[in-house]
mmCIF file of the C-alpha atoms, coordinates in Angstrom:
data_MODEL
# 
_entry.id   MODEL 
# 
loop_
_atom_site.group_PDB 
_atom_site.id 
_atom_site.type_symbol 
_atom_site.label_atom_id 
_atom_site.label_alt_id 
_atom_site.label_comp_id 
_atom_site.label_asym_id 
_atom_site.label_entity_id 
_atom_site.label_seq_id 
_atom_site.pdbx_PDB_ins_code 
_atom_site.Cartn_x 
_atom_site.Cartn_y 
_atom_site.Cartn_z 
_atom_site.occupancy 
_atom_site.B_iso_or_equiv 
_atom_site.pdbx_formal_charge 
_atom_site.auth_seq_id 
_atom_site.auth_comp_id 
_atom_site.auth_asym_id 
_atom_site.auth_atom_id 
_atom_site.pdbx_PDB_model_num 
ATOM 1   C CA . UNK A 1 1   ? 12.569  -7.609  -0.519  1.00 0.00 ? 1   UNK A CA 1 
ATOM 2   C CA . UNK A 1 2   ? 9.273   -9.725  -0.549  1.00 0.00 ? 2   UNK A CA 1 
ATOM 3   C CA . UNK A 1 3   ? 5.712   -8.386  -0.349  1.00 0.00 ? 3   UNK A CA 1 
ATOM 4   C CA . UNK A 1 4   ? 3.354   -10.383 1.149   1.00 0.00 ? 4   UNK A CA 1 
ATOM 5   C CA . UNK A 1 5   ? -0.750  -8.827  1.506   1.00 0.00 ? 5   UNK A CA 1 
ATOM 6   C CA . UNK A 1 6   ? -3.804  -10.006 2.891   1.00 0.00 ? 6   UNK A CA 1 
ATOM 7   C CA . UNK A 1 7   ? -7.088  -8.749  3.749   1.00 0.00 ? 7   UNK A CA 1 
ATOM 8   C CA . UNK A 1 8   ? -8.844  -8.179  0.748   1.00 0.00 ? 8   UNK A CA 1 
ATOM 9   C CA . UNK A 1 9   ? -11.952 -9.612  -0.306  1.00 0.00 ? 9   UNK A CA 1 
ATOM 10  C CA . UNK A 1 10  ? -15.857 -8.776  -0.540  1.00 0.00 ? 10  UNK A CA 1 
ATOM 11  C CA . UNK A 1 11  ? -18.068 -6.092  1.236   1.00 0.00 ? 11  UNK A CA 1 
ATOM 12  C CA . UNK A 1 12  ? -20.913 -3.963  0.852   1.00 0.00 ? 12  UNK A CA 1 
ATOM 13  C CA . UNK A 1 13  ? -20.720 -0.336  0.156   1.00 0.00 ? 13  UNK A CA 1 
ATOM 14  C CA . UNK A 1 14  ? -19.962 1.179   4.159   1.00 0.00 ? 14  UNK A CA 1 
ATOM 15  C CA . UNK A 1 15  ? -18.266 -1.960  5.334   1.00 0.00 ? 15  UNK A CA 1 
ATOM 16  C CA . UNK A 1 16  ? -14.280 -2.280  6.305   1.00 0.00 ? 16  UNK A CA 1 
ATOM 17  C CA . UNK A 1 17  ? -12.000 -4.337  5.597   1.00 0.00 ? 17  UNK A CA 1 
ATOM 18  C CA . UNK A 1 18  ? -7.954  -3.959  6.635   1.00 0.00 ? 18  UNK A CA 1 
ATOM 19  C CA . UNK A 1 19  ? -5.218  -4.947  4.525   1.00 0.00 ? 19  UNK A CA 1 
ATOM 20  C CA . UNK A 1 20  ? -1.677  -5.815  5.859   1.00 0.00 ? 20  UNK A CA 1 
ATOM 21  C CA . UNK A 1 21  ? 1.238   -6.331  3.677   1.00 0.00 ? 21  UNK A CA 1 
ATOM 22  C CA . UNK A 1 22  ? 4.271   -8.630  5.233   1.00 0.00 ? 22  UNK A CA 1 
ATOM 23  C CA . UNK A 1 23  ? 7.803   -7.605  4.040   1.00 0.00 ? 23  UNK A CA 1 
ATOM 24  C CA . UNK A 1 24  ? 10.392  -9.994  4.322   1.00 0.00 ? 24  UNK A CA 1 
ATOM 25  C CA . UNK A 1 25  ? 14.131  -10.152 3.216   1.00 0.00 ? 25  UNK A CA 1 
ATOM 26  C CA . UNK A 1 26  ? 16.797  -6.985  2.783   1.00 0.00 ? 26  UNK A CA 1 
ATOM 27  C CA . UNK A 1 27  ? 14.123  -4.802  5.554   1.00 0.00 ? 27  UNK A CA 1 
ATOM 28  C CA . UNK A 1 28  ? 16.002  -2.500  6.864   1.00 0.00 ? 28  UNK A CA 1 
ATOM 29  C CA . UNK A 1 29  ? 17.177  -1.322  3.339   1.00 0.00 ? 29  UNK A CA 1 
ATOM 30  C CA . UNK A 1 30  ? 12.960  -0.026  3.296   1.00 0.00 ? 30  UNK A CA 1 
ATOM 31  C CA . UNK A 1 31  ? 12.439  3.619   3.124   1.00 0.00 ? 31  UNK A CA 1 
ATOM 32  C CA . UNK A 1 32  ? 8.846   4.481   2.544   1.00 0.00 ? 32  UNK A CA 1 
ATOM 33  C CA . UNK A 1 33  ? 5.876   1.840   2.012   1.00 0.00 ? 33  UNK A CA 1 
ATOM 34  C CA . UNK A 1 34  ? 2.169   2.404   0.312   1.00 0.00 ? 34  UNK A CA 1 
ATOM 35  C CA . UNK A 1 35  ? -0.643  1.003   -1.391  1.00 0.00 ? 35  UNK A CA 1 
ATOM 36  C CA . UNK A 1 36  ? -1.487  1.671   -5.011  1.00 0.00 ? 36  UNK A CA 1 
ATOM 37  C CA . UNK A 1 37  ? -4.540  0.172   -6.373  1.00 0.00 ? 37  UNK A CA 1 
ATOM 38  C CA . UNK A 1 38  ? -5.698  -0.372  -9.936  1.00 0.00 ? 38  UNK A CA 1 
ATOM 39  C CA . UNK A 1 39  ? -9.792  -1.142  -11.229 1.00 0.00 ? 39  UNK A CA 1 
ATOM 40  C CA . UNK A 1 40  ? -10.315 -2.422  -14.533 1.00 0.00 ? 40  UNK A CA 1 
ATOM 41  C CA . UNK A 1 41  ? -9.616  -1.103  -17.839 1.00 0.00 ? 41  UNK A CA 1 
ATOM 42  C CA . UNK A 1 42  ? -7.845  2.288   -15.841 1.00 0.00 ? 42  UNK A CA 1 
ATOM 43  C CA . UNK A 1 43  ? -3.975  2.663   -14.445 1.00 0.00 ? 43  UNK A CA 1 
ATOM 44  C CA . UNK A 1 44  ? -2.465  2.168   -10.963 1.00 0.00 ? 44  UNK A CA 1 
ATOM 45  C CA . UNK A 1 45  ? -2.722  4.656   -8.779  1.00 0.00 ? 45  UNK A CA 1 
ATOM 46  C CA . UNK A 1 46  ? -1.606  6.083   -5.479  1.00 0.00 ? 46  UNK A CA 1 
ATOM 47  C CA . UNK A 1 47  ? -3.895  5.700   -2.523  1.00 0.00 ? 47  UNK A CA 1 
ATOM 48  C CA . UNK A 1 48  ? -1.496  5.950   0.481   1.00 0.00 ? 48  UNK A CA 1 
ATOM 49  C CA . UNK A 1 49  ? 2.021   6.199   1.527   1.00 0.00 ? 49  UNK A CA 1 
ATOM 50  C CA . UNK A 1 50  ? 3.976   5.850   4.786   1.00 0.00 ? 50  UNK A CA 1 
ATOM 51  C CA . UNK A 1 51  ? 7.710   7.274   5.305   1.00 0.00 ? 51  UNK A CA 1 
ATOM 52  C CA . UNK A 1 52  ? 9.959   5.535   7.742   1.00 0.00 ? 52  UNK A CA 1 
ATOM 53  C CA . UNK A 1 53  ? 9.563   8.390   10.048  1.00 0.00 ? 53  UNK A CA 1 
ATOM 54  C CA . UNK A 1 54  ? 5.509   7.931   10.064  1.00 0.00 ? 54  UNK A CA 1 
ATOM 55  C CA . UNK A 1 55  ? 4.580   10.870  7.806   1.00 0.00 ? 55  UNK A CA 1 
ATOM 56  C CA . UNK A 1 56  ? 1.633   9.279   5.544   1.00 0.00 ? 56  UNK A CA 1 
ATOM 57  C CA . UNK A 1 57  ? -0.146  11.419  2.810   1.00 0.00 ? 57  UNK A CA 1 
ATOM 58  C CA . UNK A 1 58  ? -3.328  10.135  1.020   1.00 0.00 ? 58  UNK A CA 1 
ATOM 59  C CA . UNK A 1 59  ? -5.641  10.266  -2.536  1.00 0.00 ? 59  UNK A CA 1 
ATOM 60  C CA . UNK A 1 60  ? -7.925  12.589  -2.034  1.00 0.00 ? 60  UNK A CA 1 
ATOM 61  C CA . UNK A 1 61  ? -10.306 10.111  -2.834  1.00 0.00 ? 61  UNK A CA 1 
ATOM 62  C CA . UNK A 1 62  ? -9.899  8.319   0.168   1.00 0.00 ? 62  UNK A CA 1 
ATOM 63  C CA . UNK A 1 63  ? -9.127  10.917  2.782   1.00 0.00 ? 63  UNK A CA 1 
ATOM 64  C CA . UNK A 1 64  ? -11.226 10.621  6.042   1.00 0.00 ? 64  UNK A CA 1 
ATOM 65  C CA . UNK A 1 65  ? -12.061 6.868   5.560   1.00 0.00 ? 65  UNK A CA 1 
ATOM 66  C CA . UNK A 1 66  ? -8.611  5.205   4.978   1.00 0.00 ? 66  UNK A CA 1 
ATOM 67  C CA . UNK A 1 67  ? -5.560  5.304   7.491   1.00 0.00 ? 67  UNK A CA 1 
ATOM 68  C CA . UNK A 1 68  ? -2.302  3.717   6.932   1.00 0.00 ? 68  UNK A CA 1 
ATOM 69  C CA . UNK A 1 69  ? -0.151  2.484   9.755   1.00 0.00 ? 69  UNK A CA 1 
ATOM 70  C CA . UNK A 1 70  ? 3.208   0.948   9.737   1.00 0.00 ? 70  UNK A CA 1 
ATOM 71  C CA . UNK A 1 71  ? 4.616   -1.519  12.421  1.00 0.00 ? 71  UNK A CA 1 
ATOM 72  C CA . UNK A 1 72  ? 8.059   -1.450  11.497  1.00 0.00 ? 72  UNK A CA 1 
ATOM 73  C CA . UNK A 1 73  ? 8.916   -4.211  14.229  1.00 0.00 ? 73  UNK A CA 1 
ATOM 74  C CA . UNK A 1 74  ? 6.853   -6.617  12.554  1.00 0.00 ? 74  UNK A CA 1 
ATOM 75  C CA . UNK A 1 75  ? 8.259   -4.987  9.179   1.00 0.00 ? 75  UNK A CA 1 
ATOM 76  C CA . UNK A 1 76  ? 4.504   -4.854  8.430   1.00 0.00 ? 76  UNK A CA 1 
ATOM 77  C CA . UNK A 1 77  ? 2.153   -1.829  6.802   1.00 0.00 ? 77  UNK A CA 1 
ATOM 78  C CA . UNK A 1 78  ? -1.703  -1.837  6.934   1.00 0.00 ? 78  UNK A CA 1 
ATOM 79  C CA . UNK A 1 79  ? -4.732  0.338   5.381   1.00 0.00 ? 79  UNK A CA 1 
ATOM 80  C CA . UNK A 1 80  ? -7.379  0.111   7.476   1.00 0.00 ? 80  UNK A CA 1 
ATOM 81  C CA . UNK A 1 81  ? -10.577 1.162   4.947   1.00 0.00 ? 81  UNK A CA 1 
ATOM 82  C CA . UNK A 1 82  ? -13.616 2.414   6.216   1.00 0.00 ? 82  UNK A CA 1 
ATOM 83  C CA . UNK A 1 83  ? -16.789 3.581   4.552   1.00 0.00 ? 83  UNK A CA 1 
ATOM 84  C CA . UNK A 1 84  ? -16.079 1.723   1.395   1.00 0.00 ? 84  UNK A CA 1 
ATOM 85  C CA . UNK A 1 85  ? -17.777 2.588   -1.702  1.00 0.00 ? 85  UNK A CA 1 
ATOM 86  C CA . UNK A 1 86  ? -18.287 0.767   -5.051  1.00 0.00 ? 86  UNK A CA 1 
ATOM 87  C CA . UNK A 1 87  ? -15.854 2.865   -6.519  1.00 0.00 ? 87  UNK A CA 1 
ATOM 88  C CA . UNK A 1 88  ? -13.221 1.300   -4.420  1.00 0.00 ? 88  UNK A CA 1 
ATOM 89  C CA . UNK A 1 89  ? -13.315 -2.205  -6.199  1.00 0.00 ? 89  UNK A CA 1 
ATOM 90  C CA . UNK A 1 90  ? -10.002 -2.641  -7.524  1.00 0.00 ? 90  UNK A CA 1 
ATOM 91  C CA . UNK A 1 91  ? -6.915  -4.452  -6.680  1.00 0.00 ? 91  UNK A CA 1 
ATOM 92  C CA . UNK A 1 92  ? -4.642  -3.159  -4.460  1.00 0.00 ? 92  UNK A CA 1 
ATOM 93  C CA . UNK A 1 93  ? -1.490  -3.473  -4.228  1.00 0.00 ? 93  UNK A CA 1 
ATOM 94  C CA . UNK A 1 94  ? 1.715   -2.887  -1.581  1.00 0.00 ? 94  UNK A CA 1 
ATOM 95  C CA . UNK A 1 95  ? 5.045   -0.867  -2.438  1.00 0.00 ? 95  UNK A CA 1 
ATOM 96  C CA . UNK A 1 96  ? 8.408   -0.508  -1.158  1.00 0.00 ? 96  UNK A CA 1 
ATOM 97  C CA . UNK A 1 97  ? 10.825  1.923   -1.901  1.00 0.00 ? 97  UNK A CA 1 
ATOM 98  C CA . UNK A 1 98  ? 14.461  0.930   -1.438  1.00 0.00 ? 98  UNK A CA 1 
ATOM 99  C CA . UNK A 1 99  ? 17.151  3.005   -1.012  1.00 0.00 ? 99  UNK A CA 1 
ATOM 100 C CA . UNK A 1 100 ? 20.687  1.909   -1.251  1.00 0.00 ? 100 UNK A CA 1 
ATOM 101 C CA . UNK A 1 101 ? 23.290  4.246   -0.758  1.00 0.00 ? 101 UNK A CA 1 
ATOM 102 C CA . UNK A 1 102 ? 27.679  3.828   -1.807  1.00 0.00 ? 102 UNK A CA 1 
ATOM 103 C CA . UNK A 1 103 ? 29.972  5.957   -1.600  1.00 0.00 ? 103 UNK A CA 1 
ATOM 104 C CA . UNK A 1 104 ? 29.112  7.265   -5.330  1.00 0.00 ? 104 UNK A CA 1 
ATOM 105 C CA . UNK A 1 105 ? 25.684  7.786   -5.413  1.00 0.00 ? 105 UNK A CA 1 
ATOM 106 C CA . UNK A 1 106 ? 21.619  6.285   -4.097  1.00 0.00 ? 106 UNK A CA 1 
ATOM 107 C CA . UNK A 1 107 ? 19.884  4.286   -5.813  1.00 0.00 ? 107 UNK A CA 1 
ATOM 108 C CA . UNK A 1 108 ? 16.278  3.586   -5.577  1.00 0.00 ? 108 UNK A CA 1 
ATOM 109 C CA . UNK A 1 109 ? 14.503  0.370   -6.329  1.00 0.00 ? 109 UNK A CA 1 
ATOM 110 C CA . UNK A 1 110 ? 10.129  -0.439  -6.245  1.00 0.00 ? 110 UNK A CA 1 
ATOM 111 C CA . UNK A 1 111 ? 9.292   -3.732  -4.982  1.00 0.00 ? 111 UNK A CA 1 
ATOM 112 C CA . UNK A 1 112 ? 5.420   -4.725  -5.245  1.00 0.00 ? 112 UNK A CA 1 
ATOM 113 C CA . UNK A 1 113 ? 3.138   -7.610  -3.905  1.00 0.00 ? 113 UNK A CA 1 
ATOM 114 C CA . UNK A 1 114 ? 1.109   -9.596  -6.010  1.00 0.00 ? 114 UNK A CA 1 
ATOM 115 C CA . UNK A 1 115 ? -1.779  -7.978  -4.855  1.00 0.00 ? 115 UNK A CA 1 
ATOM 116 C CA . UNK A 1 116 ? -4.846  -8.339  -3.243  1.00 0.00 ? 116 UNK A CA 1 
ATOM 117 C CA . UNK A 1 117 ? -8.381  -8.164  -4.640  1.00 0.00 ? 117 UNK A CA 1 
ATOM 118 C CA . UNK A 1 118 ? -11.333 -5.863  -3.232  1.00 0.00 ? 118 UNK A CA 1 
ATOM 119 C CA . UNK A 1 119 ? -14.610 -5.581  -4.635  1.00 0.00 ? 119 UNK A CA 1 
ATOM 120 C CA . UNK A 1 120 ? -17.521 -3.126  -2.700  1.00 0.00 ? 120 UNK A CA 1 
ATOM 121 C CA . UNK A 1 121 ? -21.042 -4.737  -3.718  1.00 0.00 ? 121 UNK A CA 1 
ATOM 122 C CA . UNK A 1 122 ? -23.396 -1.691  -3.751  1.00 0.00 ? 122 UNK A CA 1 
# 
């Protein structure tokens, strides 16, 4: 599985700015997709996760102004942000979780894109 995004770049503090992230390759193997993001000098985190069914869940920190969407016939997830803040400079970054199941057990593999930079000018 590839990871492809787009989308980032620079905005002031309660702009927008969408991100889409192009997956390519073993697709249908996908189970759920997200975007993590990681600023300087802290760790990667979660901001928001879709399940193949459509069931998202967000960071707190982001609830109410980001949405994540899924097309799965273009194999393609997007965060639309809203209302960005300075505090949402970092870069971000898409995940896929793979599940492959045999007859003796799942396993579960994390594919990431090479991510995407976004910087909020206050």
């Amino acid at each position: 599985v590839q990871l492809v995004e787009s989308g980032g770049g620079l905005v002031q503090a309660g702009g927008s700015l969408r991100l889409s992230c192009a997956a390519s390759g073993s697709t249908s193997s996908i189970n759920a997709m997200g975007w993590y993001r990681q600023a300087a000098g802290k760790q990667r985190e979660l901001v928001a996760g879709i399940s193949s069914g459509g069931s998202t869940n967000y960071a707190e920190s982001v609830k109410g102004r980001f949405t994540i969407s899924r097309d799965n016939a273009k194999n393609t997830v997007y965060l639309q942000m809203n209302s960005l803040k300075p505090e949402d400079t970092a870069v971000y970054y898409c995940h896929a979780l793979v599940v492959v199941h045999t007859i003796e057990r799942s396993s579960e593999f994390d594919y990431w894109g090479q991510g995407t930079q976004v910087t909020v000018s206050s």
